PDB file of C-alpha atoms (C1' of nucleotides) in Angstrom:
ATOM      1  CA  MET A   9      -0.020  -0.099  -0.068  1.00  0.00           C
ATOM      2  CA  ARG A  10       1.109   3.639  -0.429  1.00  0.00           C
ATOM      3  CA  ILE A  11       1.609   6.133   2.319  1.00  0.00           C
ATOM      4  CA  GLY A  12      -1.962   7.720   2.067  1.00  0.00           C
ATOM      5  CA  GLU A  13      -3.703   4.321   2.722  1.00  0.00           C
ATOM      6  CA  LEU A  14      -1.300   3.572   5.596  1.00  0.00           C
ATOM      7  CA  ALA A  15      -1.948   6.997   7.115  1.00  0.00           C
ATOM      8  CA  ARG A  16      -5.682   6.630   6.904  1.00  0.00           C
ATOM      9  CA  ARG A  17      -5.609   3.028   8.340  1.00  0.00           C
ATOM     10  CA  ALA A  18      -3.282   4.062  11.188  1.00  0.00           C
ATOM     11  CA  GLY A  19      -5.150   7.108  11.918  1.00  0.00           C
ATOM     12  CA  VAL A  20      -1.928   9.394  11.452  1.00  0.00           C
ATOM     13  CA  SER A  21      -0.784  11.977   9.016  1.00  0.00           C
ATOM     14  CA  THR A  22       1.404  11.233   6.072  1.00  0.00           C
ATOM     15  CA  ARG A  23       3.892  13.789   7.491  1.00  0.00           C
ATOM     16  CA  ALA A  24       4.156  11.491  10.686  1.00  0.00           C
ATOM     17  CA  LEU A  25       5.040   8.495   8.575  1.00  0.00           C
ATOM     18  CA  ARG A  26       7.656  10.347   6.764  1.00  0.00           C
ATOM     19  CA  TYR A  27       9.046  11.550   9.863  1.00  0.00           C
ATOM     20  CA  TYR A  28       9.079   8.089  11.334  1.00  0.00           C
ATOM     21  CA  GLU A  29      10.980   6.966   8.289  1.00  0.00           C
ATOM     22  CA  GLN A  30      13.471   9.717   8.665  1.00  0.00           C
ATOM     23  CA  GLN A  31      14.066   8.645  12.228  1.00  0.00           C
ATOM     24  CA  GLY A  32      14.736   5.120  10.869  1.00  0.00           C
ATOM     25  CA  LEU A  33      11.735   3.686  12.587  1.00  0.00           C
ATOM     26  CA  LEU A  34       9.626   2.887   9.588  1.00  0.00           C
ATOM     27  CA  PRO A  35      11.756   2.295   6.395  1.00  0.00           C
ATOM     28  CA  ALA A  36       9.904   1.767   3.059  1.00  0.00           C
ATOM     29  CA  ARG A  37      10.775   0.312  -0.142  1.00  0.00           C
ATOM     30  CA  ARG A  38      10.165   2.389  -3.173  1.00  0.00           C
ATOM     31  CA  SER A  39       8.198   1.616  -6.436  1.00  0.00           C
ATOM     32  CA  THR A  40       9.591   2.631  -9.786  1.00  0.00           C
ATOM     33  CA  ASN A  41       7.856   6.073  -9.549  1.00  0.00           C
ATOM     34  CA  GLY A  42       9.579   6.781  -6.147  1.00  0.00           C
ATOM     35  CA  TYR A  43       6.397   6.245  -4.155  1.00  0.00           C
ATOM     36  CA  ARG A  44       6.849   4.619  -0.879  1.00  0.00           C
ATOM     37  CA  GLU A  45       5.430   1.152  -0.677  1.00  0.00           C
ATOM     38  CA  TYR A  46       4.335  -0.378   2.735  1.00  0.00           C
ATOM     39  CA  GLU A  47       3.534  -4.011   3.841  1.00  0.00           C
ATOM     40  CA  GLU A  48       0.649  -5.035   5.927  1.00  0.00           C
ATOM     41  CA  SER A  49       3.147  -5.481   8.742  1.00  0.00           C
ATOM     42  CA  ASP A  50       4.075  -1.959   8.781  1.00  0.00           C
ATOM     43  CA  LEU A  51       0.562  -0.941   9.901  1.00  0.00           C
ATOM     44  CA  LYS A  52       1.288  -2.865  13.098  1.00  0.00           C
ATOM     45  CA  LEU A  53       4.520  -0.990  13.497  1.00  0.00           C
ATOM     46  CA  VAL A  54       2.818   2.356  13.192  1.00  0.00           C
ATOM     47  CA  THR A  55       0.063   1.260  15.523  1.00  0.00           C
ATOM     48  CA  GLU A  56       2.560   0.184  18.143  1.00  0.00           C
ATOM     49  CA  ILE A  57       4.406   3.641  17.765  1.00  0.00           C
ATOM     50  CA  ARG A  58       1.223   5.419  18.177  1.00  0.00           C
ATOM     51  CA  SER A  59       0.146   3.611  21.304  1.00  0.00           C
ATOM     52  CA  LEU A  60       3.627   4.152  22.983  1.00  0.00           C
ATOM     53  CA  LEU A  61       3.619   7.877  22.107  1.00  0.00           C
ATOM     54  CA  THR A  62       0.188   8.311  23.741  1.00  0.00           C
ATOM     55  CA  VAL A  63       1.522   6.892  27.001  1.00  0.00           C
ATOM     56  CA  GLY A  64       4.331   9.364  26.882  1.00  0.00           C
ATOM     57  CA  PHE A  65       7.146   7.469  25.147  1.00  0.00           C
ATOM     58  CA  THR A  66       9.486   9.356  22.737  1.00  0.00           C
ATOM     59  CA  LEU A  67      10.311   7.882  19.327  1.00  0.00           C
ATOM     60  CA  GLU A  68      13.640   6.975  20.746  1.00  0.00           C
ATOM     61  CA  ASP A  69      11.950   5.071  23.460  1.00  0.00           C
ATOM     62  CA  ALA A  70       9.823   3.249  20.788  1.00  0.00           C
ATOM     63  CA  ARG A  71      12.806   2.109  18.809  1.00  0.00           C
ATOM     64  CA  PRO A  72      13.425  -1.183  20.558  1.00  0.00           C
ATOM     65  CA  PHE A  73       9.699  -2.024  20.327  1.00  0.00           C
ATOM     66  CA  VAL A  74       9.765  -1.637  16.582  1.00  0.00           C
ATOM     67  CA  GLU A  75      12.728  -3.582  16.073  1.00  0.00           C
ATOM     68  CA  CYS A  76      11.420  -6.272  18.325  1.00  0.00           C
ATOM     69  CA  LEU A  77       8.336  -6.434  16.146  1.00  0.00           C
ATOM     70  CA  ARG A  78      10.602  -6.497  12.973  1.00  0.00           C
ATOM     71  CA  SER A  79      12.603  -9.241  14.310  1.00  0.00           C
ATOM     72  CA  GLY A  80       9.619 -11.387  14.197  1.00  0.00           C
ATOM     73  CA  HIS A  81       8.060 -11.237  17.712  1.00  0.00           C
ATOM     74  CA  GLY A  82       4.292 -10.980  17.872  1.00  0.00           C
ATOM     75  CA  SER A  83       4.747  -8.205  20.675  1.00  0.00           C
ATOM     76  CA  GLY A  84       6.952  -5.305  20.657  1.00  0.00           C
ATOM     77  CA  GLY A  85       7.503  -5.372  24.271  1.00  0.00           C
ATOM     78  CA  ALA A  86       8.697  -9.062  24.348  1.00  0.00           C
ATOM     79  CA  CYS A  87      12.359  -8.262  23.827  1.00  0.00           C
ATOM     80  CA  PRO A  88      14.632  -7.438  26.744  1.00  0.00           C
ATOM     81  CA  GLU A  89      15.631  -4.020  25.505  1.00  0.00           C
ATOM     82  CA  SER A  90      11.888  -3.140  25.463  1.00  0.00           C
ATOM     83  CA  VAL A  91      11.378  -4.405  28.952  1.00  0.00           C
ATOM     84  CA  GLU A  92      14.460  -2.229  29.973  1.00  0.00           C
ATOM     85  CA  VAL A  93      12.475   0.796  28.381  1.00  0.00           C
ATOM     86  CA  TYR A  94       9.299  -0.311  30.202  1.00  0.00           C
ATOM     87  CA  ARG A  95      11.032  -0.184  33.419  1.00  0.00           C
ATOM     88  CA  ARG A  96      12.796   3.115  32.873  1.00  0.00           C
ATOM     89  CA  LYS A  97       9.574   4.742  31.816  1.00  0.00           C
ATOM     90  CA  ILE A  98       7.741   3.598  34.715  1.00  0.00           C
ATOM     91  CA  THR A  99      10.449   5.064  37.116  1.00  0.00           C
ATOM     92  CA  GLU A 100      10.307   8.286  35.117  1.00  0.00           C
ATOM     93  CA  ILE A 101       6.610   8.350  35.437  1.00  0.00           C
ATOM     94  CA  ASP A 102       6.870   7.921  39.121  1.00  0.00           C
ATOM     95  CA  ASP A 103       9.434  10.589  39.335  1.00  0.00           C
ATOM     96  CA  GLN A 104       7.158  12.901  37.585  1.00  0.00           C
ATOM     97  CA  ILE A 105       4.250  12.031  39.739  1.00  0.00           C
ATOM     98  CA  ARG A 106       6.262  12.733  42.816  1.00  0.00           C
ATOM     99  CA  THR A 107       7.295  16.012  41.651  1.00  0.00           C
ATOM    100  CA  LEU A 108       3.797  16.990  40.692  1.00  0.00           C
ATOM    101  CA  LEU A 109       2.536  15.950  44.081  1.00  0.00           C
ATOM    102  CA  GLU A 110       5.217  18.197  45.698  1.00  0.00           C
ATOM    103  CA  ARG A 111       4.281  20.989  43.492  1.00  0.00           C
ATOM    104  CA  ARG A 112       0.596  20.655  44.317  1.00  0.00           C
ATOM    105  CA  ALA A 113       1.279  20.657  47.953  1.00  0.00           C
ATOM    106  CA  GLU A 114       3.594  23.758  47.725  1.00  0.00           C
ATOM    107  CA  VAL A 115       0.954  25.632  45.640  1.00  0.00           C
ATOM    108  CA  ALA A 116      -1.918  24.727  47.734  1.00  0.00           C
ATOM    109  CA  ALA A 117       0.059  25.856  50.801  1.00  0.00           C
ATOM    110  CA  GLN A 118       0.853  29.135  49.246  1.00  0.00           C
ATOM    111  CA  LEU A 119      -2.786  29.574  48.188  1.00  0.00           C
ATOM    112  CA  ALA A 120      -3.816  28.726  51.816  1.00  0.00           C
ATOM    113  CA  GLU A 121      -1.433  31.340  53.182  1.00  0.00           C
ATOM    114  CA  ALA A 122      -2.308  34.078  50.692  1.00  0.00           C
ATOM    115  CA  CYS A 123      -5.882  33.368  50.950  1.00  0.00           C
ATOM    116  CA  PRO A 124      -7.047  31.687  54.150  1.00  0.00           C
ATOM    117  CA  GLY A 125     -10.276  30.104  53.698  1.00  0.00           C
ATOM    118  CA  CYS A 126      -9.839  29.459  50.071  1.00  0.00           C
ATOM    119  CA  ALA A 127      -9.864  25.724  50.487  1.00  0.00           C
ATOM    120  CA  LEU A 128      -9.738  23.325  47.695  1.00  0.00           C
ATOM    121  CA  ARG A 129     -11.707  20.109  47.029  1.00  0.00           C
ATOM    122  CA  THR A 130      -8.849  17.708  46.737  1.00  0.00           C
ATOM    123  CA  GLY A 131      -6.558  19.133  49.543  1.00  0.00           C
ATOM    124  CA  GLY A 132      -8.009  16.959  52.296  1.00  0.00           C
ATOM    125  CA  THR A 133      -9.644  19.813  54.412  1.00  0.00           C
ATOM    126  CA  ARG A 134     -12.328  17.464  54.606  1.00  0.00           C
TER     127      ARG A 134
ATOM    128  CA  MET B   2      21.856  48.347  41.421  1.00  0.00           C
ATOM    129  CA  ARG B   3      22.829  47.164  37.997  1.00  0.00           C
ATOM    130  CA  ILE B   4      21.991  43.922  36.255  1.00  0.00           C
ATOM    131  CA  GLY B   5      24.875  42.011  37.171  1.00  0.00           C
ATOM    132  CA  GLU B   6      24.438  42.522  40.944  1.00  0.00           C
ATOM    133  CA  LEU B   7      20.663  41.754  40.749  1.00  0.00           C
ATOM    134  CA  ALA B   8      21.444  38.587  38.927  1.00  0.00           C
ATOM    135  CA  ARG B   9      24.132  37.429  41.417  1.00  0.00           C
ATOM    136  CA  ARG B  10      21.790  38.125  44.374  1.00  0.00           C
ATOM    137  CA  ALA B  11      18.644  36.534  42.727  1.00  0.00           C
ATOM    138  CA  GLY B  12      20.711  33.578  41.553  1.00  0.00           C
ATOM    139  CA  VAL B  13      19.635  33.848  37.854  1.00  0.00           C
ATOM    140  CA  SER B  14      21.485  34.888  34.682  1.00  0.00           C
ATOM    141  CA  THR B  15      21.541  38.362  33.376  1.00  0.00           C
ATOM    142  CA  ARG B  16      19.982  37.010  30.129  1.00  0.00           C
ATOM    143  CA  ALA B  17      16.915  35.796  32.257  1.00  0.00           C
ATOM    144  CA  LEU B  18      16.454  39.314  33.655  1.00  0.00           C
ATOM    145  CA  ARG B  19      16.518  40.852  30.252  1.00  0.00           C
ATOM    146  CA  TYR B  20      14.022  38.325  29.060  1.00  0.00           C
ATOM    147  CA  TYR B  21      11.657  39.102  32.082  1.00  0.00           C
ATOM    148  CA  GLU B  22      11.935  42.655  30.976  1.00  0.00           C
ATOM    149  CA  GLN B  23      11.109  41.920  27.502  1.00  0.00           C
ATOM    150  CA  GLN B  24       8.043  40.068  28.613  1.00  0.00           C
ATOM    151  CA  GLY B  25       7.130  43.110  30.439  1.00  0.00           C
ATOM    152  CA  LEU B  26       7.550  41.554  33.924  1.00  0.00           C
ATOM    153  CA  LEU B  27      10.493  43.380  35.094  1.00  0.00           C
ATOM    154  CA  PRO B  28      10.829  46.953  33.730  1.00  0.00           C
ATOM    155  CA  ALA B  29      13.945  48.848  34.615  1.00  0.00           C
ATOM    156  CA  ARG B  30      14.807  52.572  34.535  1.00  0.00           C
ATOM    157  CA  ARG B  31      17.976  53.362  32.584  1.00  0.00           C
ATOM    158  CA  SER B  32      20.956  55.408  33.754  1.00  0.00           C
ATOM    159  CA  THR B  33      22.384  58.010  31.518  1.00  0.00           C
ATOM    160  CA  ASN B  34      24.736  55.490  29.980  1.00  0.00           C
ATOM    161  CA  GLY B  35      21.977  53.086  29.020  1.00  0.00           C
ATOM    162  CA  TYR B  36      22.579  50.584  31.904  1.00  0.00           C
ATOM    163  CA  ARG B  37      19.571  49.210  33.566  1.00  0.00           C
ATOM    164  CA  GLU B  38      19.149  50.346  37.148  1.00  0.00           C
ATOM    165  CA  TYR B  39      17.141  48.169  39.675  1.00  0.00           C
ATOM    166  CA  GLU B  40      15.544  48.906  42.878  1.00  0.00           C
ATOM    167  CA  GLU B  41      15.824  46.622  46.001  1.00  0.00           C
ATOM    168  CA  SER B  42      12.137  45.731  45.536  1.00  0.00           C
ATOM    169  CA  ASP B  43      12.958  44.272  42.217  1.00  0.00           C
ATOM    170  CA  LEU B  44      14.931  41.559  43.862  1.00  0.00           C
ATOM    171  CA  LYS B  45      11.710  40.520  45.523  1.00  0.00           C
ATOM    172  CA  LEU B  46       9.987  40.364  42.136  1.00  0.00           C
ATOM    173  CA  VAL B  47      12.640  38.175  40.776  1.00  0.00           C
ATOM    174  CA  THR B  48      12.504  35.950  43.802  1.00  0.00           C
ATOM    175  CA  GLU B  49       8.802  35.561  43.304  1.00  0.00           C
ATOM    176  CA  ILE B  50       9.068  34.774  39.510  1.00  0.00           C
ATOM    177  CA  ARG B  51      11.620  32.197  40.402  1.00  0.00           C
ATOM    178  CA  SER B  52       9.785  30.391  42.954  1.00  0.00           C
ATOM    179  CA  LEU B  53       6.727  30.313  40.751  1.00  0.00           C
ATOM    180  CA  LEU B  54       8.595  28.955  37.856  1.00  0.00           C
ATOM    181  CA  THR B  55      10.184  26.206  39.953  1.00  0.00           C
ATOM    182  CA  VAL B  56       6.526  24.969  40.809  1.00  0.00           C
ATOM    183  CA  GLY B  57       5.717  24.700  37.118  1.00  0.00           C
ATOM    184  CA  PHE B  58       4.235  28.299  36.496  1.00  0.00           C
ATOM    185  CA  THR B  59       4.802  30.042  33.151  1.00  0.00           C
ATOM    186  CA  LEU B  60       5.930  33.669  33.163  1.00  0.00           C
ATOM    187  CA  GLU B  61       2.334  34.434  31.920  1.00  0.00           C
ATOM    188  CA  ASP B  62       1.094  32.678  35.059  1.00  0.00           C
ATOM    189  CA  ALA B  63       3.500  34.786  37.072  1.00  0.00           C
ATOM    190  CA  ARG B  64       2.444  38.089  35.727  1.00  0.00           C
ATOM    191  CA  PRO B  65      -0.537  38.721  38.103  1.00  0.00           C
ATOM    192  CA  PHE B  66       1.745  37.811  41.040  1.00  0.00           C
ATOM    193  CA  VAL B  67       4.314  40.435  39.959  1.00  0.00           C
ATOM    194  CA  GLU B  68       1.578  43.119  39.388  1.00  0.00           C
ATOM    195  CA  CYS B  69       0.248  42.275  42.793  1.00  0.00           C
ATOM    196  CA  LEU B  70       3.575  42.910  44.447  1.00  0.00           C
ATOM    197  CA  ARG B  71       4.222  46.065  42.476  1.00  0.00           C
ATOM    198  CA  SER B  72       0.831  47.502  43.462  1.00  0.00           C
ATOM    199  CA  GLY B  73       2.066  47.426  47.067  1.00  0.00           C
ATOM    200  CA  HIS B  74       0.932  44.049  48.457  1.00  0.00           C
ATOM    201  CA  GLY B  75       3.503  42.274  50.652  1.00  0.00           C
ATOM    202  CA  SER B  76       2.624  38.862  49.000  1.00  0.00           C
ATOM    203  CA  GLY B  77       2.294  38.374  45.373  1.00  0.00           C
ATOM    204  CA  GLY B  78      -0.494  35.820  45.929  1.00  0.00           C
ATOM    205  CA  ALA B  79      -2.766  38.240  47.735  1.00  0.00           C
ATOM    206  CA  CYS B  80      -4.717  39.642  44.880  1.00  0.00           C
ATOM    207  CA  PRO B  81      -7.679  37.920  43.296  1.00  0.00           C
ATOM    208  CA  GLU B  82      -6.120  37.406  39.869  1.00  0.00           C
ATOM    209  CA  SER B  83      -3.229  35.544  41.685  1.00  0.00           C
ATOM    210  CA  VAL B  84      -5.639  33.350  43.482  1.00  0.00           C
ATOM    211  CA  GLU B  85      -7.386  32.588  40.313  1.00  0.00           C
ATOM    212  CA  VAL B  86      -4.090  31.500  38.994  1.00  0.00           C
ATOM    213  CA  TYR B  87      -3.440  29.335  41.936  1.00  0.00           C
ATOM    214  CA  ARG B  88      -6.739  27.568  41.569  1.00  0.00           C
ATOM    215  CA  ARG B  89      -6.218  26.944  37.849  1.00  0.00           C
ATOM    216  CA  LYS B  90      -2.691  25.711  38.355  1.00  0.00           C
ATOM    217  CA  ILE B  91      -3.854  23.227  40.967  1.00  0.00           C
ATOM    218  CA  THR B  92      -6.482  21.789  38.628  1.00  0.00           C
ATOM    219  CA  GLU B  93      -3.932  21.654  35.907  1.00  0.00           C
ATOM    220  CA  ILE B  94      -1.531  19.697  38.239  1.00  0.00           C
ATOM    221  CA  ASP B  95      -4.236  17.416  39.244  1.00  0.00           C
ATOM    222  CA  ASP B  96      -5.205  16.631  35.703  1.00  0.00           C
ATOM    223  CA  GLN B  97      -1.552  16.141  34.881  1.00  0.00           C
ATOM    224  CA  ILE B  98      -1.329  13.716  37.895  1.00  0.00           C
ATOM    225  CA  ARG B  99      -4.320  11.693  36.816  1.00  0.00           C
ATOM    226  CA  THR B 100      -2.803  11.510  33.290  1.00  0.00           C
ATOM    227  CA  LEU B 101       0.345  10.085  34.686  1.00  0.00           C
ATOM    228  CA  LEU B 102      -1.349   7.678  36.924  1.00  0.00           C
ATOM    229  CA  GLU B 103      -3.272   6.440  34.047  1.00  0.00           C
ATOM    230  CA  ARG B 104      -0.229   6.022  31.833  1.00  0.00           C
ATOM    231  CA  ARG B 105       1.594   4.291  34.656  1.00  0.00           C
ATOM    232  CA  ALA B 106      -1.108   1.665  34.984  1.00  0.00           C
ATOM    233  CA  GLU B 107      -1.199   1.192  31.190  1.00  0.00           C
ATOM    234  CA  VAL B 108       2.611   0.847  30.992  1.00  0.00           C
ATOM    235  CA  ALA B 109       2.722  -1.414  33.960  1.00  0.00           C
ATOM    236  CA  ALA B 110       0.020  -3.595  32.377  1.00  0.00           C
ATOM    237  CA  GLN B 111       1.808  -3.775  29.172  1.00  0.00           C
ATOM    238  CA  LEU B 112       5.011  -4.826  30.861  1.00  0.00           C
ATOM    239  CA  ALA B 113       3.241  -7.460  32.937  1.00  0.00           C
ATOM    240  CA  GLU B 114       1.698  -8.777  29.706  1.00  0.00           C
ATOM    241  CA  ALA B 115       4.950  -8.770  27.756  1.00  0.00           C
ATOM    242  CA  CYS B 116       7.076 -10.093  30.693  1.00  0.00           C
ATOM    243  CA  PRO B 117       4.994 -11.994  33.216  1.00  0.00           C
ATOM    244  CA  GLY B 118       6.848 -12.108  36.523  1.00  0.00           C
ATOM    245  CA  CYS B 119       8.596  -8.681  35.834  1.00  0.00           C
ATOM    246  CA  ALA B 120       6.761  -7.154  38.794  1.00  0.00           C
ATOM    247  CA  LEU B 121       7.570  -3.540  39.884  1.00  0.00           C
ATOM    248  CA  ARG B 122       7.875  -2.433  43.379  1.00  0.00           C
ATOM    249  CA  THR B 123       5.320   0.241  43.351  1.00  0.00           C
ATOM    250  CA  GLY B 124       2.677  -1.482  41.399  1.00  0.00           C
ATOM    251  CA  GLY B 125       0.840  -3.131  44.452  1.00  0.00           C
ATOM    252  CA  THR B 126       1.620  -6.762  43.534  1.00  0.00           C
ATOM    253  CA  ARG B 127       2.585  -6.905  47.270  1.00  0.00           C
TER     254      ARG B 127
ATOM    255  C1'  DC C  16      47.244  53.885  26.790  1.00  0.00           C
ATOM    256  C1'  DT C  17      45.488  49.514  27.727  1.00  0.00           C
ATOM    257  C1'  DA C  18      43.479  45.704  29.705  1.00  0.00           C
ATOM    258  C1'  DA C  19      39.896  44.043  32.626  1.00  0.00           C
ATOM    259  C1'  DT C  20      35.134  44.064  33.717  1.00  0.00           C
ATOM    260  C1'  DC C  21      30.813  45.529  33.141  1.00  0.00           C
ATOM    261  C1'  DG C  22      27.119  46.814  30.265  1.00  0.00           C
ATOM    262  C1'  DT C  23      24.247  47.020  25.577  1.00  0.00           C
ATOM    263  C1'  DT C  24      21.460  45.130  21.459  1.00  0.00           C
ATOM    264  C1'  DG C  25      20.418  41.741  18.123  1.00  0.00           C
ATOM    265  C1'  DA C  26      19.934  37.227  16.581  1.00  0.00           C
ATOM    266  C1'  DC C  27      20.385  32.250  16.088  1.00  0.00           C
ATOM    267  C1'  DG C  28      20.342  27.455  18.884  1.00  0.00           C
ATOM    268  C1'  DT C  29      17.896  24.289  21.915  1.00  0.00           C
ATOM    269  C1'  DC C  30      14.125  20.094  22.378  1.00  0.00           C
ATOM    270  C1'  DA C  31      10.140  16.928  19.898  1.00  0.00           C
ATOM    271  C1'  DA C  32       7.058  15.645  16.819  1.00  0.00           C
ATOM    272  C1'  DC C  33       5.284  16.844  13.655  1.00  0.00           C
ATOM    273  C1'  DG C  34       1.922  21.139  10.905  1.00  0.00           C
ATOM    274  C1'  DT C  35       2.064  23.638   7.018  1.00  0.00           C
ATOM    275  C1'  DC C  36       3.210  25.578   2.890  1.00  0.00           C
ATOM    276  C1'  DA C  37       5.894  25.501  -1.768  1.00  0.00           C
ATOM    277  C1'  DA C  38       7.107  23.747  -6.101  1.00  0.00           C
ATOM    278  C1'  DG C  39       6.821  19.989  -8.704  1.00  0.00           C
ATOM    279  C1'  DG C  40       6.205  14.966 -10.528  1.00  0.00           C
ATOM    280  C1'  DT C  41       2.725  10.829 -11.522  1.00  0.00           C
ATOM    281  C1'  DC C  42      -1.201   8.586 -13.042  1.00  0.00           C
ATOM    282  C1'  DA C  43      -6.147   7.441 -14.059  1.00  0.00           C
ATOM    283  C1'  DA C  44     -10.544   9.232 -15.553  1.00  0.00           C
ATOM    284  C1'  DG C  45     -13.222  12.146 -18.587  1.00  0.00           C
TER     285       DG C  45
ATOM    286  C1'  DC D   6      -5.630  17.534 -22.911  1.00  0.00           C
ATOM    287  C1'  DT D   7      -6.889  18.512 -18.458  1.00  0.00           C
ATOM    288  C1'  DT D   8      -8.503  18.067 -14.165  1.00  0.00           C
ATOM    289  C1'  DG D   9      -7.790  16.142  -9.691  1.00  0.00           C
ATOM    290  C1'  DA D  10      -5.981  12.993  -6.465  1.00  0.00           C
ATOM    291  C1'  DC D  11      -2.007  11.335  -5.141  1.00  0.00           C
ATOM    292  C1'  DC D  12       2.874  11.324  -4.456  1.00  0.00           C
ATOM    293  C1'  DT D  13       7.817  13.547  -3.877  1.00  0.00           C
ATOM    294  C1'  DT D  14      11.518  16.606  -1.538  1.00  0.00           C
ATOM    295  C1'  DG D  15      12.812  20.504   0.969  1.00  0.00           C
ATOM    296  C1'  DA D  16      12.335  24.036   4.458  1.00  0.00           C
ATOM    297  C1'  DC D  17      10.423  27.113   7.696  1.00  0.00           C
ATOM    298  C1'  DG D  18       7.009  27.417  11.905  1.00  0.00           C
ATOM    299  C1'  DT D  19       5.538  25.819  16.493  1.00  0.00           C
ATOM    300  C1'  DT D  20       6.414  26.142  22.139  1.00  0.00           C
ATOM    301  C1'  DG D  21       8.921  28.424  26.608  1.00  0.00           C
ATOM    302  C1'  DA D  22      12.694  30.147  28.840  1.00  0.00           C
ATOM    303  C1'  DC D  23      16.215  31.130  28.207  1.00  0.00           C
ATOM    304  C1'  DG D  24      22.024  29.826  26.466  1.00  0.00           C
ATOM    305  C1'  DT D  25      25.325  31.295  23.734  1.00  0.00           C
ATOM    306  C1'  DC D  26      27.740  33.928  20.659  1.00  0.00           C
ATOM    307  C1'  DA D  27      28.780  38.397  18.074  1.00  0.00           C
ATOM    308  C1'  DA D  28      30.079  42.948  17.887  1.00  0.00           C
ATOM    309  C1'  DC D  29      30.156  46.906  20.277  1.00  0.00           C
ATOM    310  C1'  DG D  30      30.222  50.954  24.054  1.00  0.00           C
ATOM    311  C1'  DA D  31      31.211  52.441  29.181  1.00  0.00           C
ATOM    312  C1'  DT D  32      34.119  52.606  33.283  1.00  0.00           C
ATOM    313  C1'  DT D  33      37.742  51.865  36.163  1.00  0.00           C
ATOM    314  C1'  DA D  34      42.265  50.408  37.760  1.00  0.00           C
ATOM    315  C1'  DG D  35      47.160  50.486  36.748  1.00  0.00           C
TER     316       DG D  35
END
DNA sequence: CTAATCGTTGACGTCAACGTCAAGGTCAAG
DNA sequence: CTTGACCTTGACGTTGACGTCAACGATTAG
């Protein structure tokens, strides 16, 4: 299939697909007129990339998953490199959550100080 | 005082101070040679900006606080516009936390599926 | 006089994942 | 032949808060 069809079926822009190719995540063979030609299996690659991006992965994070799929695995997360990325991302997310919790407490405290009686719902004022 | 001293005392770069001025947050009068001249009170403004930035505020978010301070209030968060920003930022932070929690659950689930037995510490596997 | 230190105004670079033209080639239908 | 739909490769724009030159003027110490 060509880039337009893959884009439609994957729910992404053609620009995104070209960008993935540029980043080495989605190589495509070319037909004689220079058009990119994709396999059915490429749809799965794009789907994998998309689902990883939506949970906060970068394209670089997604690379091991794509390579894992292309190496024949049914799941992109089955390879040890992917598992390592999973672990790292989880600790990153945990760090971010911790930071946000600290910030929330700090901001809520400043609010309480600047405007006593301005209690928020979530703050635990009961 | 001039920009270098203010920068040192506030713990920021001179570039940052010029940027704040450009954004209209930190106007400075000029001495005859064109150098920026700051008051003691400007140190407090910069300190306020910095503390807000470190908890995730943008410079735009910080604007009401700066104006509040310059209008004579001892605290930048005392004015109603600042309180409104406080509230909004707290809900933003809460949204971000929720998103991250969802992502963490999703990633942990994918990890568990791809690699059974790869339990994480925080996941609640007990 | 000269070097050192401070200041000034541009203006481009950073980081990610594309969006959005621009200028043009390809191909099937009418 | 001419739309029109599709494709190609650049290449700049986006977002925020500056970092990092470049090229220059001001001030002071020696």
